[in-house]
Each structure stands twice: as C-alpha cells, then as structure tokens.
Amino acid sequence: MKVKVQNLDSGKGGDIELNDAIFGVEPRADILHRVVTWQLTNRRAPARPARERSEVARTGKKFGRQKGGGTARHGDRRAPIFVGGGKAHGPRARVFVSSLNKKVRALGLKMALSSKAREGNLIVVDNLDLPQGKTKELKNRLGKLGFGKSALVIDGDALNVGFARASSNLESIDLMPALGANVYDIMRHETLVLTRAAVEKLEARFNG
C-alpha cells in the first residue's frame, strides 16, 4: 500500500510503502471490541474496601445490661448504628484484571491501523519538526494537512519536543510514542497521524 507523505512545512513530501500485512488487514468488529474491552478493564483502579463490623478497632465488651435498660440489646460498639462502628454491607476489595491472548491483541492493533487506512483517515508525515514550536504556528498548518476534529499523532521512540510543546494547548491533538500505540486511542480519534519513524517502529514491532 502506497501512501503520500506530507510535510508540516511544504505539504507533500514523497511516497511511502506500507506493509499490507499490518495496514491492509480486513477489520473485524468483534476483535476490536474484545481488545478495547480488555484495555478498559485493565485501566480500572482497584475498588477500595470499607471496614465492616468484624474489622473496626473497638472493644468487644458488652457495654450495657441485656434487660432493663430500655434500649436495644447490643453486645458491643461495633454495630453499624454507632459512630465509629463497622459499615453494613460495605464495598469489598476488588481488582479488575482481564487477560487476552497476545495474538488477538496484535491482530486488534493491526485491524485498528488498517481501519484508519481503509477509511482514508491515515496521514503519514515526514517528521514533526517545528522551527519555533509555537501553538499558533502549528494551528495554522493543521488546517492545510486535514487532521480533522481529533487526531492521534504517533512519533518514533522519542517525542519531538517542539511539537509536543506546541500541541499541548490543543485539545484536538494527542501525542504518544510508537511504543504506546494501542487500539482504544487509535479508534477514538478521527485521524491517525504517523511519522516515518513511527511506521518503521510499528512494522518492526510486528516483524520482530
């Protein structure tokens, strides 16, 4: 698959050949759904437990007479109706962890990349160099490049410092290294923008 390479400064910058085994896979909704569900499940923070009646640090001594006091027959101060008592039917400690086969995860990422290429929402740029690293400068160039309402920009191993500084004030742009490329972030953005370095890293990630 041949794609035009754009340049932030002067528009077109040649062509690049994308690996059809990575960018030309037929997308399947069930695979993408499984990978996204797996990601979101593992992102959930553990549930914080509440101390119940047997866990609060209060005396177990019977504080009143069984009969004749005119009150309920409590055995200790750990009852939920007392201040400092245990929580009745409180939340339990839970850890949300899901597992998914490594081959399915890799296939899901290929399908996410292929989906953007198939829809025409994949843009390849030569690099992310900005002479001044200013937000205004970047914003003026985004309209010419067609980044859409929201764009995920993936660079190589290290992020371009000037582009990261310029895009930090733009809500429509998210930036990440190639190592962090994942199905959820790719699918929730309208446009996927890859640098030449990102394409090389992604292809090496699957071929290695």
PDB file of C-alpha atoms in Angstrom, residues 3 6 112-124 145-152 186-187 189-194:
ATOM      1  CA  VAL A   3       0.661   6.488   0.807  1.00  0.00           C
ATOM      2  CA  GLN A   6       3.133  15.062   3.919  1.00  0.00           C
ATOM      3  CA  ALA A 112      -7.152  -0.606  14.043  1.00  0.00           C
ATOM      4  CA  LEU A 113      -4.315   0.664  11.828  1.00  0.00           C
ATOM      5  CA  SER A 114      -5.908  -0.926   8.760  1.00  0.00           C
ATOM      6  CA  SER A 115      -9.287   0.603   9.604  1.00  0.00           C
ATOM      7  CA  LYS A 116      -7.838   4.123   9.550  1.00  0.00           C
ATOM      8  CA  ALA A 117      -6.017   3.419   6.279  1.00  0.00           C
ATOM      9  CA  ARG A 118      -9.169   1.963   4.700  1.00  0.00           C
ATOM     10  CA  GLU A 119     -11.299   4.973   5.742  1.00  0.00           C
ATOM     11  CA  GLY A 120      -8.730   7.441   4.386  1.00  0.00           C
ATOM     12  CA  ASN A 121      -8.065   8.805   7.876  1.00  0.00           C
ATOM     13  CA  LEU A 122      -4.387   7.812   7.957  1.00  0.00           C
ATOM     14  CA  ILE A 123      -1.821  10.563   7.393  1.00  0.00           C
ATOM     15  CA  VAL A 124       1.926   9.965   7.193  1.00  0.00           C
ATOM     16  CA  LEU A 145      -2.937  18.995   6.488  1.00  0.00           C
ATOM     17  CA  GLY A 146      -6.516  17.897   7.226  1.00  0.00           C
ATOM     18  CA  PHE A 147      -6.061  16.473  10.718  1.00  0.00           C
ATOM     19  CA  GLY A 148      -9.839  16.510  11.329  1.00  0.00           C
ATOM     20  CA  LYS A 149     -11.699  17.195  14.574  1.00  0.00           C
ATOM     21  CA  SER A 150      -9.379  14.981  16.641  1.00  0.00           C
ATOM     22  CA  ALA A 151      -6.039  13.452  15.763  1.00  0.00           C
ATOM     23  CA  LEU A 152      -3.716  10.957  17.412  1.00  0.00           C
ATOM     24  CA  ILE A 186      -6.473   4.895  17.716  1.00  0.00           C
ATOM     25  CA  MET A 187     -10.187   4.165  17.346  1.00  0.00           C
ATOM     26  CA  HIS A 189      -9.670   9.668  17.312  1.00  0.00           C
ATOM     27  CA  GLU A 190     -10.937  10.681  13.900  1.00  0.00           C
ATOM     28  CA  THR A 191      -7.482  10.843  12.271  1.00  0.00           C
ATOM     29  CA  LEU A 192      -4.317   8.821  12.822  1.00  0.00           C
ATOM     30  CA  VAL A 193      -1.061  10.624  12.046  1.00  0.00           C
ATOM     31  CA  LEU A 194       2.170   8.622  11.804  1.00  0.00           C
TER      32      LEU A 194
END
